[in-house]
JSON list of C-alpha atoms in Angstrom, two decimals:
[
{"chain": "A", "resi": 1, "resn": "UNK", "atom": "CA", "xyz": [126.16, 134.14, 182.02]},
{"chain": "A", "resi": 2, "resn": "UNK", "atom": "CA", "xyz": [126.56, 130.48, 181.19]},
{"chain": "A", "resi": 3, "resn": "UNK", "atom": "CA", "xyz": [123.55, 128.78, 179.63]},
{"chain": "A", "resi": 4, "resn": "UNK", "atom": "CA", "xyz": [122.93, 125.11, 179.05]},
{"chain": "A", "resi": 5, "resn": "UNK", "atom": "CA", "xyz": [120.19, 124.20, 176.63]},
{"chain": "A", "resi": 6, "resn": "UNK", "atom": "CA", "xyz": [118.58, 120.82, 177.04]},
{"chain": "A", "resi": 7, "resn": "UNK", "atom": "CA", "xyz": [115.97, 119.42, 174.71]},
{"chain": "A", "resi": 8, "resn": "UNK", "atom": "CA", "xyz": [113.47, 118.14, 174.32]},
{"chain": "A", "resi": 9, "resn": "UNK", "atom": "CA", "xyz": [111.85, 119.36, 177.52]},
{"chain": "A", "resi": 10, "resn": "UNK", "atom": "CA", "xyz": [109.24, 116.63, 177.27]},
{"chain": "A", "resi": 11, "resn": "UNK", "atom": "CA", "xyz": [109.11, 113.45, 175.25]},
{"chain": "A", "resi": 12, "resn": "UNK", "atom": "CA", "xyz": [106.74, 110.53, 175.11]},
{"chain": "A", "resi": 13, "resn": "UNK", "atom": "CA", "xyz": [107.90, 107.38, 173.40]},
{"chain": "A", "resi": 14, "resn": "UNK", "atom": "CA", "xyz": [106.62, 103.87, 172.93]},
{"chain": "A", "resi": 15, "resn": "UNK", "atom": "CA", "xyz": [108.10, 101.01, 174.85]},
{"chain": "A", "resi": 16, "resn": "UNK", "atom": "CA", "xyz": [110.98, 99.44, 172.94]},
{"chain": "A", "resi": 17, "resn": "UNK", "atom": "CA", "xyz": [111.99, 102.54, 171.05]},
{"chain": "A", "resi": 18, "resn": "UNK", "atom": "CA", "xyz": [115.00, 104.78, 171.66]},
{"chain": "A", "resi": 19, "resn": "UNK", "atom": "CA", "xyz": [115.04, 108.44, 172.52]},
{"chain": "A", "resi": 20, "resn": "UNK", "atom": "CA", "xyz": [117.86, 110.96, 172.39]},
{"chain": "A", "resi": 21, "resn": "UNK", "atom": "CA", "xyz": [118.27, 113.91, 174.73]},
{"chain": "A", "resi": 22, "resn": "UNK", "atom": "CA", "xyz": [120.62, 116.74, 173.83]},
{"chain": "A", "resi": 23, "resn": "UNK", "atom": "CA", "xyz": [122.55, 118.99, 176.14]},
{"chain": "A", "resi": 24, "resn": "UNK", "atom": "CA", "xyz": [124.33, 122.02, 174.71]},
{"chain": "A", "resi": 25, "resn": "UNK", "atom": "CA", "xyz": [126.45, 124.64, 176.36]},
{"chain": "A", "resi": 26, "resn": "UNK", "atom": "CA", "xyz": [125.49, 127.75, 174.42]},
{"chain": "A", "resi": 27, "resn": "UNK", "atom": "CA", "xyz": [128.18, 130.26, 175.20]},
{"chain": "A", "resi": 28, "resn": "UNK", "atom": "CA", "xyz": [131.02, 128.30, 176.68]},
{"chain": "A", "resi": 29, "resn": "UNK", "atom": "CA", "xyz": [132.97, 125.13, 176.13]},
{"chain": "A", "resi": 30, "resn": "UNK", "atom": "CA", "xyz": [132.27, 122.59, 178.81]},
{"chain": "A", "resi": 31, "resn": "UNK", "atom": "CA", "xyz": [135.21, 120.46, 179.84]},
{"chain": "A", "resi": 32, "resn": "UNK", "atom": "CA", "xyz": [132.94, 118.02, 181.61]},
{"chain": "A", "resi": 33, "resn": "UNK", "atom": "CA", "xyz": [129.28, 117.17, 181.36]},
{"chain": "A", "resi": 34, "resn": "UNK", "atom": "CA", "xyz": [127.19, 115.24, 183.83]},
{"chain": "A", "resi": 35, "resn": "UNK", "atom": "CA", "xyz": [123.91, 113.39, 183.42]},
{"chain": "A", "resi": 36, "resn": "UNK", "atom": "CA", "xyz": [121.49, 112.99, 186.31]},
{"chain": "A", "resi": 37, "resn": "UNK", "atom": "CA", "xyz": [118.23, 111.19, 186.78]},
{"chain": "A", "resi": 38, "resn": "UNK", "atom": "CA", "xyz": [115.59, 112.44, 189.16]},
{"chain": "A", "resi": 39, "resn": "UNK", "atom": "CA", "xyz": [112.62, 110.40, 190.32]},
{"chain": "A", "resi": 40, "resn": "UNK", "atom": "CA", "xyz": [109.44, 112.21, 191.46]},
{"chain": "A", "resi": 41, "resn": "UNK", "atom": "CA", "xyz": [109.99, 114.10, 194.69]},
{"chain": "A", "resi": 42, "resn": "UNK", "atom": "CA", "xyz": [113.46, 112.64, 194.95]},
{"chain": "A", "resi": 43, "resn": "UNK", "atom": "CA", "xyz": [116.99, 113.91, 194.70]},
{"chain": "A", "resi": 44, "resn": "UNK", "atom": "CA", "xyz": [119.31, 113.86, 191.71]},
{"chain": "A", "resi": 45, "resn": "UNK", "atom": "CA", "xyz": [121.14, 110.64, 191.05]},
{"chain": "A", "resi": 46, "resn": "UNK", "atom": "CA", "xyz": [124.31, 110.94, 189.00]},
{"chain": "A", "resi": 47, "resn": "UNK", "atom": "CA", "xyz": [124.26, 108.56, 186.05]},
{"chain": "A", "resi": 48, "resn": "UNK", "atom": "CA", "xyz": [127.52, 109.35, 184.32]},
{"chain": "A", "resi": 49, "resn": "UNK", "atom": "CA", "xyz": [130.29, 111.84, 183.79]},
{"chain": "A", "resi": 50, "resn": "UNK", "atom": "CA", "xyz": [131.58, 112.57, 180.32]},
{"chain": "A", "resi": 51, "resn": "UNK", "atom": "CA", "xyz": [134.56, 114.43, 178.95]},
{"chain": "A", "resi": 52, "resn": "UNK", "atom": "CA", "xyz": [134.81, 115.51, 175.35]},
{"chain": "A", "resi": 53, "resn": "UNK", "atom": "CA", "xyz": [136.31, 112.87, 173.12]},
{"chain": "A", "resi": 54, "resn": "UNK", "atom": "CA", "xyz": [136.48, 110.14, 175.72]},
{"chain": "A", "resi": 55, "resn": "UNK", "atom": "CA", "xyz": [134.17, 107.44, 176.98]},
{"chain": "A", "resi": 56, "resn": "UNK", "atom": "CA", "xyz": [131.74, 108.33, 179.71]},
{"chain": "A", "resi": 57, "resn": "UNK", "atom": "CA", "xyz": [132.29, 107.14, 183.25]},
{"chain": "A", "resi": 58, "resn": "UNK", "atom": "CA", "xyz": [129.14, 105.52, 184.53]},
{"chain": "A", "resi": 59, "resn": "UNK", "atom": "CA", "xyz": [128.09, 105.29, 188.14]},
{"chain": "A", "resi": 60, "resn": "UNK", "atom": "CA", "xyz": [127.67, 101.89, 189.70]},
{"chain": "A", "resi": 61, "resn": "UNK", "atom": "CA", "xyz": [124.35, 100.33, 188.80]},
{"chain": "A", "resi": 62, "resn": "UNK", "atom": "CA", "xyz": [123.78, 102.38, 185.65]},
{"chain": "A", "resi": 63, "resn": "UNK", "atom": "CA", "xyz": [123.47, 100.26, 182.53]},
{"chain": "A", "resi": 64, "resn": "UNK", "atom": "CA", "xyz": [125.96, 101.48, 179.97]},
{"chain": "A", "resi": 65, "resn": "UNK", "atom": "CA", "xyz": [124.23, 99.76, 177.09]},
{"chain": "A", "resi": 66, "resn": "UNK", "atom": "CA", "xyz": [120.86, 101.25, 177.96]},
{"chain": "A", "resi": 67, "resn": "UNK", "atom": "CA", "xyz": [121.98, 104.79, 178.61]},
{"chain": "A", "resi": 68, "resn": "UNK", "atom": "CA", "xyz": [124.38, 105.72, 175.84]},
{"chain": "A", "resi": 69, "resn": "UNK", "atom": "CA", "xyz": [126.27, 108.95, 176.36]},
{"chain": "A", "resi": 70, "resn": "UNK", "atom": "CA", "xyz": [128.13, 110.69, 173.60]},
{"chain": "A", "resi": 71, "resn": "UNK", "atom": "CA", "xyz": [130.24, 113.78, 174.14]},
{"chain": "A", "resi": 72, "resn": "UNK", "atom": "CA", "xyz": [131.41, 114.54, 170.63]},
{"chain": "A", "resi": 73, "resn": "UNK", "atom": "CA", "xyz": [132.30, 118.18, 171.15]},
{"chain": "A", "resi": 74, "resn": "UNK", "atom": "CA", "xyz": [132.98, 120.65, 173.93]},
{"chain": "A", "resi": 75, "resn": "UNK", "atom": "CA", "xyz": [129.48, 122.07, 173.53]},
{"chain": "A", "resi": 76, "resn": "UNK", "atom": "CA", "xyz": [127.32, 119.00, 172.99]},
{"chain": "A", "resi": 77, "resn": "UNK", "atom": "CA", "xyz": [126.58, 115.87, 174.93]},
{"chain": "A", "resi": 78, "resn": "UNK", "atom": "CA", "xyz": [123.77, 113.45, 174.19]},
{"chain": "A", "resi": 79, "resn": "UNK", "atom": "CA", "xyz": [122.03, 110.80, 176.25]},
{"chain": "A", "resi": 80, "resn": "UNK", "atom": "CA", "xyz": [120.26, 108.06, 174.33]},
{"chain": "A", "resi": 81, "resn": "UNK", "atom": "CA", "xyz": [117.89, 105.82, 176.21]},
{"chain": "A", "resi": 82, "resn": "UNK", "atom": "CA", "xyz": [117.81, 102.62, 174.17]},
{"chain": "A", "resi": 83, "resn": "UNK", "atom": "CA", "xyz": [114.93, 100.18, 174.10]},
{"chain": "A", "resi": 84, "resn": "UNK", "atom": "CA", "xyz": [113.08, 102.31, 176.58]},
{"chain": "A", "resi": 85, "resn": "UNK", "atom": "CA", "xyz": [110.63, 100.76, 179.02]},
{"chain": "A", "resi": 86, "resn": "UNK", "atom": "CA", "xyz": [108.13, 102.34, 181.40]},
{"chain": "A", "resi": 87, "resn": "UNK", "atom": "CA", "xyz": [110.58, 102.05, 184.29]},
{"chain": "A", "resi": 88, "resn": "UNK", "atom": "CA", "xyz": [112.90, 104.41, 182.39]},
{"chain": "A", "resi": 89, "resn": "UNK", "atom": "CA", "xyz": [110.31, 107.15, 182.71]},
{"chain": "A", "resi": 90, "resn": "UNK", "atom": "CA", "xyz": [111.93, 109.90, 184.71]},
{"chain": "A", "resi": 91, "resn": "UNK", "atom": "CA", "xyz": [113.25, 113.44, 184.72]},
{"chain": "A", "resi": 92, "resn": "UNK", "atom": "CA", "xyz": [116.74, 113.66, 183.22]},
{"chain": "A", "resi": 93, "resn": "UNK", "atom": "CA", "xyz": [118.99, 116.66, 183.83]},
{"chain": "A", "resi": 94, "resn": "UNK", "atom": "CA", "xyz": [122.35, 117.49, 182.35]},
{"chain": "A", "resi": 95, "resn": "UNK", "atom": "CA", "xyz": [125.02, 119.74, 183.82]},
{"chain": "A", "resi": 96, "resn": "UNK", "atom": "CA", "xyz": [128.03, 121.28, 182.16]},
{"chain": "A", "resi": 97, "resn": "UNK", "atom": "CA", "xyz": [131.14, 122.40, 183.94]},
{"chain": "A", "resi": 98, "resn": "UNK", "atom": "CA", "xyz": [133.70, 124.98, 183.04]},
{"chain": "A", "resi": 99, "resn": "UNK", "atom": "CA", "xyz": [136.15, 126.38, 185.54]},
{"chain": "A", "resi": 100, "resn": "UNK", "atom": "CA", "xyz": [135.06, 129.98, 185.05]},
{"chain": "A", "resi": 101, "resn": "UNK", "atom": "CA", "xyz": [131.34, 129.30, 185.33]},
{"chain": "A", "resi": 102, "resn": "UNK", "atom": "CA", "xyz": [131.25, 126.28, 187.60]},
{"chain": "A", "resi": 103, "resn": "UNK", "atom": "CA", "xyz": [128.33, 123.91, 187.15]},
{"chain": "A", "resi": 104, "resn": "UNK", "atom": "CA", "xyz": [125.43, 124.98, 184.96]},
{"chain": "A", "resi": 105, "resn": "UNK", "atom": "CA", "xyz": [122.32, 122.84, 184.72]},
{"chain": "A", "resi": 106, "resn": "UNK", "atom": "CA", "xyz": [119.94, 122.31, 181.85]},
{"chain": "A", "resi": 107, "resn": "UNK", "atom": "CA", "xyz": [116.21, 122.69, 182.39]},
{"chain": "A", "resi": 108, "resn": "UNK", "atom": "CA", "xyz": [115.63, 118.96, 182.27]},
{"chain": "A", "resi": 109, "resn": "UNK", "atom": "CA", "xyz": [113.77, 116.46, 180.10]},
{"chain": "A", "resi": 110, "resn": "UNK", "atom": "CA", "xyz": [110.64, 114.67, 181.21]},
{"chain": "A", "resi": 111, "resn": "UNK", "atom": "CA", "xyz": [110.66, 111.23, 179.59]},
{"chain": "A", "resi": 112, "resn": "UNK", "atom": "CA", "xyz": [107.48, 109.17, 179.60]},
{"chain": "A", "resi": 113, "resn": "UNK", "atom": "CA", "xyz": [107.56, 105.68, 178.14]},
{"chain": "A", "resi": 114, "resn": "UNK", "atom": "CA", "xyz": [104.17, 104.22, 177.29]},
{"chain": "B", "resi": 1, "resn": "UNK", "atom": "CA", "xyz": [132.89, 108.55, 199.72]},
{"chain": "B", "resi": 2, "resn": "UNK", "atom": "CA", "xyz": [131.21, 111.83, 200.26]},
{"chain": "B", "resi": 3, "resn": "UNK", "atom": "CA", "xyz": [127.59, 112.10, 201.36]},
{"chain": "B", "resi": 4, "resn": "UNK", "atom": "CA", "xyz": [125.09, 114.85, 202.06]},
{"chain": "B", "resi": 5, "resn": "UNK", "atom": "CA", "xyz": [122.18, 114.82, 204.47]},
{"chain": "B", "resi": 6, "resn": "UNK", "atom": "CA", "xyz": [119.30, 117.24, 204.50]},
{"chain": "B", "resi": 7, "resn": "UNK", "atom": "CA", "xyz": [117.38, 116.27, 207.64]},
{"chain": "B", "resi": 8, "resn": "UNK", "atom": "CA", "xyz": [114.20, 118.14, 206.81]},
{"chain": "B", "resi": 9, "resn": "UNK", "atom": "CA", "xyz": [112.11, 116.76, 203.96]},
{"chain": "B", "resi": 10, "resn": "UNK", "atom": "CA", "xyz": [109.45, 119.47, 204.25]},
{"chain": "B", "resi": 11, "resn": "UNK", "atom": "CA", "xyz": [109.44, 122.88, 205.85]},
{"chain": "B", "resi": 12, "resn": "UNK", "atom": "CA", "xyz": [106.45, 125.19, 205.99]},
{"chain": "B", "resi": 13, "resn": "UNK", "atom": "CA", "xyz": [107.09, 128.82, 206.74]},
{"chain": "B", "resi": 14, "resn": "UNK", "atom": "CA", "xyz": [104.91, 131.92, 206.78]},
{"chain": "B", "resi": 15, "resn": "UNK", "atom": "CA", "xyz": [105.64, 134.65, 204.30]},
{"chain": "B", "resi": 16, "resn": "UNK", "atom": "CA", "xyz": [107.92, 137.21, 205.90]},
{"chain": "B", "resi": 17, "resn": "UNK", "atom": "CA", "xyz": [109.30, 134.76, 208.42]},
{"chain": "B", "resi": 18, "resn": "UNK", "atom": "CA", "xyz": [112.87, 133.56, 208.49]},
{"chain": "B", "resi": 19, "resn": "UNK", "atom": "CA", "xyz": [113.99, 130.31, 206.94]},
{"chain": "B", "resi": 20, "resn": "UNK", "atom": "CA", "xyz": [116.83, 127.96, 207.73]},
{"chain": "B", "resi": 21, "resn": "UNK", "atom": "CA", "xyz": [117.57, 124.78, 205.80]},
{"chain": "B", "resi": 22, "resn": "UNK", "atom": "CA", "xyz": [119.99, 122.31, 207.25]},
{"chain": "B", "resi": 23, "resn": "UNK", "atom": "CA", "xyz": [122.74, 120.49, 205.40]},
{"chain": "B", "resi": 24, "resn": "UNK", "atom": "CA", "xyz": [125.32, 118.12, 206.81]},
{"chain": "B", "resi": 25, "resn": "UNK", "atom": "CA", "xyz": [128.06, 116.55, 204.76]},
{"chain": "B", "resi": 26, "resn": "UNK", "atom": "CA", "xyz": [130.56, 113.79, 205.15]},
{"chain": "B", "resi": 27, "resn": "UNK", "atom": "CA", "xyz": [133.91, 114.31, 203.49]},
{"chain": "B", "resi": 28, "resn": "UNK", "atom": "CA", "xyz": [137.48, 114.06, 204.66]},
{"chain": "B", "resi": 29, "resn": "UNK", "atom": "CA", "xyz": [138.92, 117.27, 203.32]},
{"chain": "B", "resi": 30, "resn": "UNK", "atom": "CA", "xyz": [137.43, 120.69, 202.78]},
{"chain": "B", "resi": 31, "resn": "UNK", "atom": "CA", "xyz": [134.63, 120.16, 200.32]},
{"chain": "B", "resi": 32, "resn": "UNK", "atom": "CA", "xyz": [133.17, 122.33, 197.61]},
{"chain": "B", "resi": 33, "resn": "UNK", "atom": "CA", "xyz": [129.66, 123.11, 198.85]},
{"chain": "B", "resi": 34, "resn": "UNK", "atom": "CA", "xyz": [126.65, 124.31, 196.95]},
{"chain": "B", "resi": 35, "resn": "UNK", "atom": "CA", "xyz": [123.01, 125.19, 197.44]},
{"chain": "B", "resi": 36, "resn": "UNK", "atom": "CA", "xyz": [120.63, 124.91, 194.50]},
{"chain": "B", "resi": 37, "resn": "UNK", "atom": "CA", "xyz": [116.94, 125.67, 194.11]},
{"chain": "B", "resi": 38, "resn": "UNK", "atom": "CA", "xyz": [114.58, 123.82, 191.80]},
{"chain": "B", "resi": 39, "resn": "UNK", "atom": "CA", "xyz": [111.09, 124.86, 190.77]},
{"chain": "B", "resi": 40, "resn": "UNK", "atom": "CA", "xyz": [108.70, 122.08, 189.66]},
{"chain": "B", "resi": 41, "resn": "UNK", "atom": "CA", "xyz": [109.67, 120.57, 186.33]},
{"chain": "B", "resi": 42, "resn": "UNK", "atom": "CA", "xyz": [112.72, 122.79, 186.02]},
{"chain": "B", "resi": 43, "resn": "UNK", "atom": "CA", "xyz": [116.45, 122.48, 186.24]},
{"chain": "B", "resi": 44, "resn": "UNK", "atom": "CA", "xyz": [118.60, 123.69, 189.09]},
{"chain": "B", "resi": 45, "resn": "UNK", "atom": "CA", "xyz": [119.59, 127.25, 189.82]},
{"chain": "B", "resi": 46, "resn": "UNK", "atom": "CA", "xyz": [122.68, 127.98, 191.87]},
{"chain": "B", "resi": 47, "resn": "UNK", "atom": "CA", "xyz": [121.98, 130.03, 195.00]},
{"chain": "B", "resi": 48, "resn": "UNK", "atom": "CA", "xyz": [125.49, 130.12, 196.39]},
{"chain": "B", "resi": 49, "resn": "UNK", "atom": "CA", "xyz": [128.69, 128.15, 196.77]},
{"chain": "B", "resi": 50, "resn": "UNK", "atom": "CA", "xyz": [131.62, 127.81, 199.13]},
{"chain": "B", "resi": 51, "resn": "UNK", "atom": "CA", "xyz": [135.13, 126.80, 198.22]},
{"chain": "B", "resi": 52, "resn": "UNK", "atom": "CA", "xyz": [137.30, 128.60, 200.74]},
{"chain": "B", "resi": 53, "resn": "UNK", "atom": "CA", "xyz": [137.71, 131.86, 202.59]},
{"chain": "B", "resi": 54, "resn": "UNK", "atom": "CA", "xyz": [134.97, 133.63, 204.51]},
{"chain": "B", "resi": 55, "resn": "UNK", "atom": "CA", "xyz": [132.70, 130.99, 205.97]},
{"chain": "B", "resi": 56, "resn": "UNK", "atom": "CA", "xyz": [129.60, 133.16, 205.60]},
{"chain": "B", "resi": 57, "resn": "UNK", "atom": "CA", "xyz": [128.60, 133.17, 201.97]},
{"chain": "B", "resi": 58, "resn": "UNK", "atom": "CA", "xyz": [126.12, 135.50, 200.35]},
{"chain": "B", "resi": 59, "resn": "UNK", "atom": "CA", "xyz": [124.05, 134.30, 197.44]},
{"chain": "B", "resi": 60, "resn": "UNK", "atom": "CA", "xyz": [121.28, 135.40, 195.16]},
{"chain": "B", "resi": 61, "resn": "UNK", "atom": "CA", "xyz": [117.69, 136.15, 196.16]},
{"chain": "B", "resi": 62, "resn": "UNK", "atom": "CA", "xyz": [118.75, 137.22, 199.66]},
{"chain": "B", "resi": 63, "resn": "UNK", "atom": "CA", "xyz": [120.07, 133.82, 200.71]},
{"chain": "B", "resi": 64, "resn": "UNK", "atom": "CA", "xyz": [123.19, 133.19, 202.74]},
{"chain": "B", "resi": 65, "resn": "UNK", "atom": "CA", "xyz": [124.89, 130.09, 204.08]},
{"chain": "B", "resi": 66, "resn": "UNK", "atom": "CA", "xyz": [127.47, 129.44, 206.74]},
{"chain": "B", "resi": 67, "resn": "UNK", "atom": "CA", "xyz": [130.16, 126.78, 206.56]},
{"chain": "B", "resi": 68, "resn": "UNK", "atom": "CA", "xyz": [130.95, 125.26, 209.93]},
{"chain": "B", "resi": 69, "resn": "UNK", "atom": "CA", "xyz": [133.78, 122.79, 209.67]},
{"chain": "B", "resi": 70, "resn": "UNK", "atom": "CA", "xyz": [133.43, 121.60, 213.27]},
{"chain": "B", "resi": 71, "resn": "UNK", "atom": "CA", "xyz": [129.82, 120.62, 212.64]},
{"chain": "B", "resi": 72, "resn": "UNK", "atom": "CA", "xyz": [130.28, 119.50, 209.02]},
{"chain": "B", "resi": 73, "resn": "UNK", "atom": "CA", "xyz": [127.39, 121.75, 208.17]},
{"chain": "B", "resi": 74, "resn": "UNK", "atom": "CA", "xyz": [126.48, 124.26, 205.50]},
{"chain": "B", "resi": 75, "resn": "UNK", "atom": "CA", "xyz": [123.07, 125.63, 206.48]},
{"chain": "B", "resi": 76, "resn": "UNK", "atom": "CA", "xyz": [121.12, 127.96, 204.24]},
{"chain": "B", "resi": 77, "resn": "UNK", "atom": "CA", "xyz": [119.25, 130.96, 205.63]},
{"chain": "B", "resi": 78, "resn": "UNK", "atom": "CA", "xyz": [116.99, 133.75, 204.51]},
{"chain": "B", "resi": 79, "resn": "UNK", "atom": "CA", "xyz": [115.78, 136.48, 206.87]},
{"chain": "B", "resi": 80, "resn": "UNK", "atom": "CA", "xyz": [112.40, 137.06, 205.27]},
{"chain": "B", "resi": 81, "resn": "UNK", "atom": "CA", "xyz": [110.76, 134.56, 202.95]},
{"chain": "B", "resi": 82, "resn": "UNK", "atom": "CA", "xyz": [108.70, 135.54, 199.93]},
{"chain": "B", "resi": 83, "resn": "UNK", "atom": "CA", "xyz": [105.97, 133.41, 198.38]},
{"chain": "B", "resi": 84, "resn": "UNK", "atom": "CA", "xyz": [108.20, 132.92, 195.35]},
{"chain": "B", "resi": 85, "resn": "UNK", "atom": "CA", "xyz": [110.72, 131.06, 197.52]},
{"chain": "B", "resi": 86, "resn": "UNK", "atom": "CA", "xyz": [108.44, 128.03, 197.58]},
{"chain": "B", "resi": 87, "resn": "UNK", "atom": "CA", "xyz": [110.51, 125.35, 195.83]},
{"chain": "B", "resi": 88, "resn": "UNK", "atom": "CA", "xyz": [112.79, 122.38, 196.37]},
{"chain": "B", "resi": 89, "resn": "UNK", "atom": "CA", "xyz": [116.23, 123.14, 197.77]},
{"chain": "B", "resi": 90, "resn": "UNK", "atom": "CA", "xyz": [119.25, 120.90, 197.33]},
{"chain": "B", "resi": 91, "resn": "UNK", "atom": "CA", "xyz": [122.59, 120.95, 199.08]},
{"chain": "B", "resi": 92, "resn": "UNK", "atom": "CA", "xyz": [125.47, 119.42, 197.15]},
{"chain": "B", "resi": 93, "resn": "UNK", "atom": "CA", "xyz": [129.11, 118.60, 197.78]},
{"chain": "B", "resi": 94, "resn": "UNK", "atom": "CA", "xyz": [132.01, 118.08, 195.42]},
{"chain": "B", "resi": 95, "resn": "UNK", "atom": "CA", "xyz": [135.58, 116.98, 195.98]},
{"chain": "B", "resi": 96, "resn": "UNK", "atom": "CA", "xyz": [137.10, 119.55, 193.67]},
{"chain": "B", "resi": 97, "resn": "UNK", "atom": "CA", "xyz": [136.15, 121.88, 190.88]},
{"chain": "B", "resi": 98, "resn": "UNK", "atom": "CA", "xyz": [134.86, 119.91, 187.94]},
{"chain": "B", "resi": 99, "resn": "UNK", "atom": "CA", "xyz": [134.32, 116.71, 189.86]},
{"chain": "B", "resi": 100, "resn": "UNK", "atom": "CA", "xyz": [130.93, 115.11, 190.22]},
{"chain": "B", "resi": 101, "resn": "UNK", "atom": "CA", "xyz": [128.52, 116.51, 192.76]},
{"chain": "B", "resi": 102, "resn": "UNK", "atom": "CA", "xyz": [126.71, 114.50, 195.38]},
{"chain": "B", "resi": 103, "resn": "UNK", "atom": "CA", "xyz": [123.28, 115.86, 196.27]},
{"chain": "B", "resi": 104, "resn": "UNK", "atom": "CA", "xyz": [121.32, 115.72, 199.45]},
{"chain": "B", "resi": 105, "resn": "UNK", "atom": "CA", "xyz": [117.76, 114.43, 199.43]},
{"chain": "B", "resi": 106, "resn": "UNK", "atom": "CA", "xyz": [116.30, 117.90, 199.15]},
{"chain": "B", "resi": 107, "resn": "UNK", "atom": "CA", "xyz": [114.01, 120.02, 201.30]},
{"chain": "B", "resi": 108, "resn": "UNK", "atom": "CA", "xyz": [110.66, 121.16, 199.99]},
{"chain": "B", "resi": 109, "resn": "UNK", "atom": "CA", "xyz": [109.73, 124.61, 201.22]},
{"chain": "B", "resi": 110, "resn": "UNK", "atom": "CA", "xyz": [106.11, 125.65, 201.39]},
{"chain": "B", "resi": 111, "resn": "UNK", "atom": "CA", "xyz": [105.26, 129.29, 202.04]},
{"chain": "B", "resi": 112, "resn": "UNK", "atom": "CA", "xyz": [102.00, 130.17, 203.79]},
{"chain": "B", "resi": 113, "resn": "UNK", "atom": "CA", "xyz": [100.40, 133.53, 203.02]}
]
């Protein structure tokens, strides 16, 4: 079956630094990847949609310059949280889509900014 | 714009009892509908999906869901709950394959022994 690998699973960083989260589709080429943010005991909020080789489409209210998304290949998308602050602490989940497999989710990344 | 409502934030059910989770959506055309389950600190696992055809959909782990267009609902059911079913359940809707999904607020299921 389709597998999406997301890492790191947990990361702690200092306020003001940047952190990169990777999302890889291991055995399929994802035409589209999605990045979600989930607050404690809350639902998933879509941050952006990215297609390989093109700029990501951000949802309203999501800061493009803070949450940099790169989708350089059909198997890899990255989310970089720049100049992270404590309010950026959250659970981030990626999802990859391919017609045959539908939507496959990564296992998530717990980001804590101290 | 599409939206999804899961009216029940928490549901507590005894092991062996039946379970039904409600999901109502708002969308003009026939939506793509999904149910996912999430264990604490984990990603989402697909339970089942509906695109077209038979309105009663069978999924993994003994779950099923029924699409009712007249009620704009896609409720999830399981005849007999196991302790391992304790988790967060999300209903989601998409406009078409590959488009972004909109998630409901989730329902947390607690299973009593």
